[in-house]
GROMACS .gro file of C-alpha atoms in nm:
model
  263
    1UNK     CA    1   0.673   0.790   7.389
    2UNK     CA    2   0.544   1.160   7.527
    3UNK     CA    3   0.619   1.002   7.934
    4UNK     CA    4   0.952   0.904   7.791
    5UNK     CA    5   1.006   1.243   7.652
    6UNK     CA    6   0.950   1.419   7.944
    7UNK     CA    7   1.181   1.181   8.167
    8UNK     CA    8   1.462   1.292   7.931
    9UNK     CA    9   1.384   1.628   7.999
   10UNK     CA   10   1.381   1.585   8.363
   11UNK     CA   11   1.700   1.430   8.341
   12UNK     CA   12   1.841   1.711   8.146
   13UNK     CA   13   1.697   2.013   8.346
   14UNK     CA   14   1.880   1.841   8.716
   15UNK     CA   15   2.237   1.760   8.529
   16UNK     CA   16   2.167   2.191   8.405
   17UNK     CA   17   2.082   2.227   8.782
   18UNK     CA   18   2.325   2.021   8.872
   19UNK     CA   19   2.617   2.185   8.681
   20UNK     CA   20   2.528   2.565   8.752
   21UNK     CA   21   2.565   2.477   9.102
   22UNK     CA   22   2.892   2.322   9.086
   23UNK     CA   23   3.014   2.654   8.912
   24UNK     CA   24   2.833   2.861   9.142
   25UNK     CA   25   2.984   2.634   9.432
   26UNK     CA   26   3.332   2.672   9.257
   27UNK     CA   27   3.326   3.009   9.209
   28UNK     CA   28   3.238   3.097   9.528
   29UNK     CA   29   3.522   2.896   9.681
   30UNK     CA   30   3.761   3.096   9.397
   31UNK     CA   31   3.661   3.461   9.552
   32UNK     CA   32   3.681   3.325   9.887
   33UNK     CA   33   4.072   3.200   9.809
   34UNK     CA   34   4.110   3.533   9.644
   35UNK     CA   35   3.953   3.744   9.972
   36UNK     CA   36   4.237   3.504  10.178
   37UNK     CA   37   4.500   3.600   9.921
   38UNK     CA   38   4.404   3.951   9.944
   39UNK     CA   39   4.466   3.951  10.300
   40UNK     CA   40   4.782   3.819  10.358
   41UNK     CA   41   4.947   4.043  10.040
   42UNK     CA   42   4.822   4.317  10.236
   43UNK     CA   43   4.943   4.215  10.529
   44UNK     CA   44   5.295   4.208  10.404
   45UNK     CA   45   5.251   4.558  10.196
   46UNK     CA   46   5.164   4.625  10.564
   47UNK     CA   47   5.504   4.461  10.731
   48UNK     CA   48   5.689   4.644  10.439
   49UNK     CA   49   5.552   4.992  10.499
   50UNK     CA   50   5.650   4.996  10.860
   51UNK     CA   51   5.312   4.948  11.004
   52UNK     CA   52   5.410   4.694  11.244
   53UNK     CA   53   5.092   4.640  11.452
   54UNK     CA   54   4.855   4.664  11.193
   55UNK     CA   55   5.030   4.401  10.994
   56UNK     CA   56   5.002   4.154  11.330
   57UNK     CA   57   4.630   4.239  11.287
   58UNK     CA   58   4.597   4.152  10.934
   59UNK     CA   59   4.810   3.816  10.940
   60UNK     CA   60   4.583   3.727  11.234
   61UNK     CA   61   4.251   3.856  11.003
   62UNK     CA   62   4.393   3.587  10.720
   63UNK     CA   63   4.439   3.305  11.034
   64UNK     CA   64   4.090   3.335  11.100
   65UNK     CA   65   3.967   3.242  10.716
   66UNK     CA   66   4.195   3.070  10.614
   67UNK     CA   67   4.185   2.632  10.685
   68UNK     CA   68   4.486   2.528  10.479
   69UNK     CA   69   4.699   2.504  10.809
   70UNK     CA   70   5.040   2.553  10.609
   71UNK     CA   71   4.980   2.930  10.547
   72UNK     CA   72   4.859   2.979  10.875
   73UNK     CA   73   5.154   2.836  10.964
   74UNK     CA   74   5.340   3.089  10.738
   75UNK     CA   75   5.124   3.432  10.853
   76UNK     CA   76   5.207   3.332  11.211
   77UNK     CA   77   5.622   3.287  11.147
   78UNK     CA   78   5.515   3.655  10.993
   79UNK     CA   79   5.435   3.785  11.278
   80UNK     CA   80   5.694   3.633  11.460
   81UNK     CA   81   5.918   3.826  11.256
   82UNK     CA   82   5.763   4.110  11.293
   83UNK     CA   83   5.696   4.105  11.715
   84UNK     CA   84   6.123   4.027  11.695
   85UNK     CA   85   6.205   4.313  11.534
   86UNK     CA   86   5.953   4.525  11.773
   87UNK     CA   87   6.120   4.322  12.075
   88UNK     CA   88   5.801   4.205  12.194
   89UNK     CA   89   5.905   3.894  12.391
   90UNK     CA   90   5.638   3.700  12.327
   91UNK     CA   91   5.759   3.655  11.961
   92UNK     CA   92   5.924   3.358  12.164
   93UNK     CA   93   5.634   3.152  12.291
   94UNK     CA   94   5.462   3.172  11.960
   95UNK     CA   95   5.765   3.093  11.746
   96UNK     CA   96   5.759   2.745  12.013
   97UNK     CA   97   5.355   2.785  11.924
   98UNK     CA   98   5.450   2.752  11.487
   99UNK     CA   99   5.782   2.553  11.573
  100UNK     CA  100   5.541   2.281  11.659
  101UNK     CA  101   5.317   2.291  11.408
  102UNK     CA  102   5.581   2.316  11.174
  103UNK     CA  103   5.679   1.978  11.279
  104UNK     CA  104   5.305   1.811  11.308
  105UNK     CA  105   5.324   1.920  10.909
  106UNK     CA  106   5.578   1.756  10.823
  107UNK     CA  107   5.394   1.428  10.864
  108UNK     CA  108   5.225   1.506  10.559
  109UNK     CA  109   5.411   1.774  10.376
  110UNK     CA  110   5.765   1.646  10.360
  111UNK     CA  111   5.681   1.642   9.982
  112UNK     CA  112   5.589   1.928   9.931
  113UNK     CA  113   5.808   2.234   9.825
  114UNK     CA  114   5.565   2.493   9.993
  115UNK     CA  115   5.600   2.364  10.289
  116UNK     CA  116   5.983   2.373  10.307
  117UNK     CA  117   6.008   2.745  10.254
  118UNK     CA  118   5.766   2.764  10.566
  119UNK     CA  119   6.044   2.547  10.727
  120UNK     CA  120   6.305   2.806  10.560
  121UNK     CA  121   6.149   3.061  10.748
  122UNK     CA  122   6.069   2.905  11.052
  123UNK     CA  123   6.500   2.873  11.052
  124UNK     CA  124   6.547   3.220  10.921
  125UNK     CA  125   6.326   3.340  11.249
  126UNK     CA  126   6.544   3.154  11.504
  127UNK     CA  127   6.876   3.240  11.302
  128UNK     CA  128   7.013   2.900  11.220
  129UNK     CA  129   7.124   2.977  10.835
  130UNK     CA  130   7.246   2.574  10.805
  131UNK     CA  131   6.876   2.488  10.853
  132UNK     CA  132   6.754   2.749  10.558
  133UNK     CA  133   7.000   2.630  10.327
  134UNK     CA  134   6.865   2.336  10.351
  135UNK     CA  135   6.493   2.402  10.340
  136UNK     CA  136   6.545   2.581  10.023
  137UNK     CA  137   6.779   2.271   9.907
  138UNK     CA  138   6.460   2.056   9.963
  139UNK     CA  139   6.242   2.267   9.800
  140UNK     CA  140   6.429   2.286   9.532
  141UNK     CA  141   6.470   1.947   9.515
  142UNK     CA  142   6.079   1.884   9.504
  143UNK     CA  143   6.016   2.158   9.216
  144UNK     CA  144   6.349   2.271   9.018
  145UNK     CA  145   6.321   2.604   8.917
  146UNK     CA  146   6.057   2.738   9.180
  147UNK     CA  147   5.967   3.079   9.102
  148UNK     CA  148   5.818   3.116   9.462
  149UNK     CA  149   6.087   2.920   9.641
  150UNK     CA  150   6.351   3.233   9.478
  151UNK     CA  151   6.120   3.526   9.580
  152UNK     CA  152   6.093   3.320   9.904
  153UNK     CA  153   6.473   3.276   9.942
  154UNK     CA  154   6.526   3.671   9.830
  155UNK     CA  155   6.278   3.774  10.124
  156UNK     CA  156   6.431   3.584  10.391
  157UNK     CA  157   6.813   3.607  10.273
  158UNK     CA  158   6.742   3.999  10.295
  159UNK     CA  159   6.572   3.927  10.606
  160UNK     CA  160   6.935   3.755  10.746
  161UNK     CA  161   7.126   4.045  10.601
  162UNK     CA  162   6.899   4.374  10.783
  163UNK     CA  163   6.983   4.157  11.095
  164UNK     CA  164   7.340   4.076  11.092
  165UNK     CA  165   7.604   4.316  11.198
  166UNK     CA  166   7.713   4.523  10.992
  167UNK     CA  167   8.088   4.485  11.139
  168UNK     CA  168   8.072   4.077  11.090
  169UNK     CA  169   8.318   4.009  10.801
  170UNK     CA  170   8.375   3.667  10.590
  171UNK     CA  171   8.768   3.710  10.735
  172UNK     CA  172   8.688   3.786  11.092
  173UNK     CA  173   8.674   3.431  11.211
  174UNK     CA  174   9.018   3.332  11.011
  175UNK     CA  175   9.380   3.297  11.243
  176UNK     CA  176   9.569   3.612  11.154
  177UNK     CA  177   9.279   3.751  11.021
  178UNK     CA  178   9.094   3.970  11.388
  179UNK     CA  179   9.245   4.288  11.280
  180UNK     CA  180   9.114   4.262  10.888
  181UNK     CA  181   8.894   4.612  10.841
  182UNK     CA  182   8.578   4.568  10.731
  183UNK     CA  183   8.516   4.647  10.395
  184UNK     CA  184   8.182   4.631  10.179
  185UNK     CA  185   8.286   4.286   9.995
  186UNK     CA  186   8.421   4.060  10.256
  187UNK     CA  187   8.085   4.178  10.496
  188UNK     CA  188   7.886   3.911  10.624
  189UNK     CA  189   7.599   4.136  10.573
  190UNK     CA  190   7.637   4.212  10.207
  191UNK     CA  191   7.727   3.834  10.120
  192UNK     CA  192   7.401   3.804  10.240
  193UNK     CA  193   7.269   4.071  10.032
  194UNK     CA  194   7.429   3.933   9.707
  195UNK     CA  195   7.261   3.594   9.801
  196UNK     CA  196   6.890   3.761   9.836
  197UNK     CA  197   6.987   3.953   9.553
  198UNK     CA  198   7.093   3.684   9.279
  199UNK     CA  199   6.767   3.444   9.445
  200UNK     CA  200   6.583   3.708   9.292
  201UNK     CA  201   6.697   3.756   9.005
  202UNK     CA  202   6.630   3.407   8.924
  203UNK     CA  203   6.259   3.455   8.981
  204UNK     CA  204   6.249   3.730   8.765
  205UNK     CA  205   6.396   3.515   8.540
  206UNK     CA  206   6.081   3.271   8.515
  207UNK     CA  207   5.829   3.334   8.264
  208UNK     CA  208   5.585   3.208   8.462
  209UNK     CA  209   5.592   3.518   8.694
  210UNK     CA  210   5.263   3.690   8.717
  211UNK     CA  211   5.328   4.092   8.737
  212UNK     CA  212   5.243   4.154   9.065
  213UNK     CA  213   5.497   3.914   9.153
  214UNK     CA  214   5.742   4.162   8.938
  215UNK     CA  215   5.678   4.465   9.112
  216UNK     CA  216   5.718   4.352   9.417
  217UNK     CA  217   6.068   4.163   9.340
  218UNK     CA  218   6.186   4.482   9.193
  219UNK     CA  219   6.047   4.707   9.500
  220UNK     CA  220   6.240   4.441   9.730
  221UNK     CA  221   6.545   4.452   9.524
  222UNK     CA  222   6.525   4.860   9.539
  223UNK     CA  223   6.529   4.887   9.900
  224UNK     CA  224   6.818   4.538   9.943
  225UNK     CA  225   7.067   4.742   9.692
  226UNK     CA  226   6.971   5.101   9.910
  227UNK     CA  227   6.986   4.908  10.273
  228UNK     CA  228   7.251   4.663  10.211
  229UNK     CA  229   7.402   4.673   9.894
  230UNK     CA  230   7.439   5.040   9.914
  231UNK     CA  231   7.436   5.047   9.573
  232UNK     CA  232   7.162   5.370   9.533
  233UNK     CA  233   7.187   5.376   9.154
  234UNK     CA  234   7.098   5.045   9.124
  235UNK     CA  235   6.840   5.052   9.377
  236UNK     CA  236   6.704   5.342   9.163
  237UNK     CA  237   6.672   5.143   8.830
  238UNK     CA  238   6.502   4.869   8.965
  239UNK     CA  239   6.220   5.084   9.186
  240UNK     CA  240   6.164   5.300   8.792
  241UNK     CA  241   6.128   4.981   8.707
  242UNK     CA  242   5.832   4.874   8.930
  243UNK     CA  243   5.660   5.168   8.875
  244UNK     CA  244   5.633   5.138   8.481
  245UNK     CA  245   5.576   4.759   8.510
  246UNK     CA  246   5.263   4.863   8.737
  247UNK     CA  247   5.243   5.233   8.837
  248UNK     CA  248   4.843   5.203   9.008
  249UNK     CA  249   4.980   4.861   9.234
  250UNK     CA  250   5.066   4.860   9.625
  251UNK     CA  251   5.460   4.833   9.578
  252UNK     CA  252   5.435   5.035   9.210
  253UNK     CA  253   5.350   5.357   9.440
  254UNK     CA  254   5.591   5.259   9.714
  255UNK     CA  255   5.847   5.236   9.470
  256UNK     CA  256   5.714   5.553   9.319
  257UNK     CA  257   5.718   5.757   9.697
  258UNK     CA  258   6.135   5.583   9.762
  259UNK     CA  259   6.202   5.728   9.377
  260UNK     CA  260   6.130   6.050   9.516
  261UNK     CA  261   6.315   6.119   9.787
  262UNK     CA  262   6.647   5.933   9.649
  263UNK     CA  263   6.622   6.154   9.331
   0.00000   0.00000   0.00000
């Protein structure tokens, strides 16, 4: 009986040890994931802050630490967008590399909504707007009401709007309307900006969206209102919301900085 009791205690000891080892292992994995997430978010913030070289470097650090090929490809596309804006010719070769990765990832990720966000990012990079539209249609098919999808859609349509000639008009291609003056309402740039804003608002309407994402979106809507939609009053309103929600966060501070310059 004594030996049996010792055996039972030994088994319990092994089970408890295994349980705690698993908890420690999972905690380590979670910490690593958080670190990777922080690197990515920091890189995005550096891009927003106009620190392009630092952003590219931070995305590289993220790619070095991540084993997720989909996320690595996403980071590579972010680098391409920055390089293209900086007129660095190497963006094209990097974009070709990313394109190859996107094609390969399709085989195992075609039903993954996150894949279609990456696909949309590549399409936006190379100005294939029809493919951008199609990619988001796929993403929302596989995950209806996808808040991150709407957030990324807002980002990409903001990007497309920013890179659209302000003189391009929705009426300019119609026969007889070639010489119609470009007003804000019939500007292609403005229409893309409206699409971006509507997407951001869809993301905000989702109850599962965390405060960090909300602050980011309020900040981005503010920039959109100021730079694309030419509505300073609404820009200020959104930056105020960001500050009120999280004054100490990266985008709360950035919004406060923009408020101080525009009041």
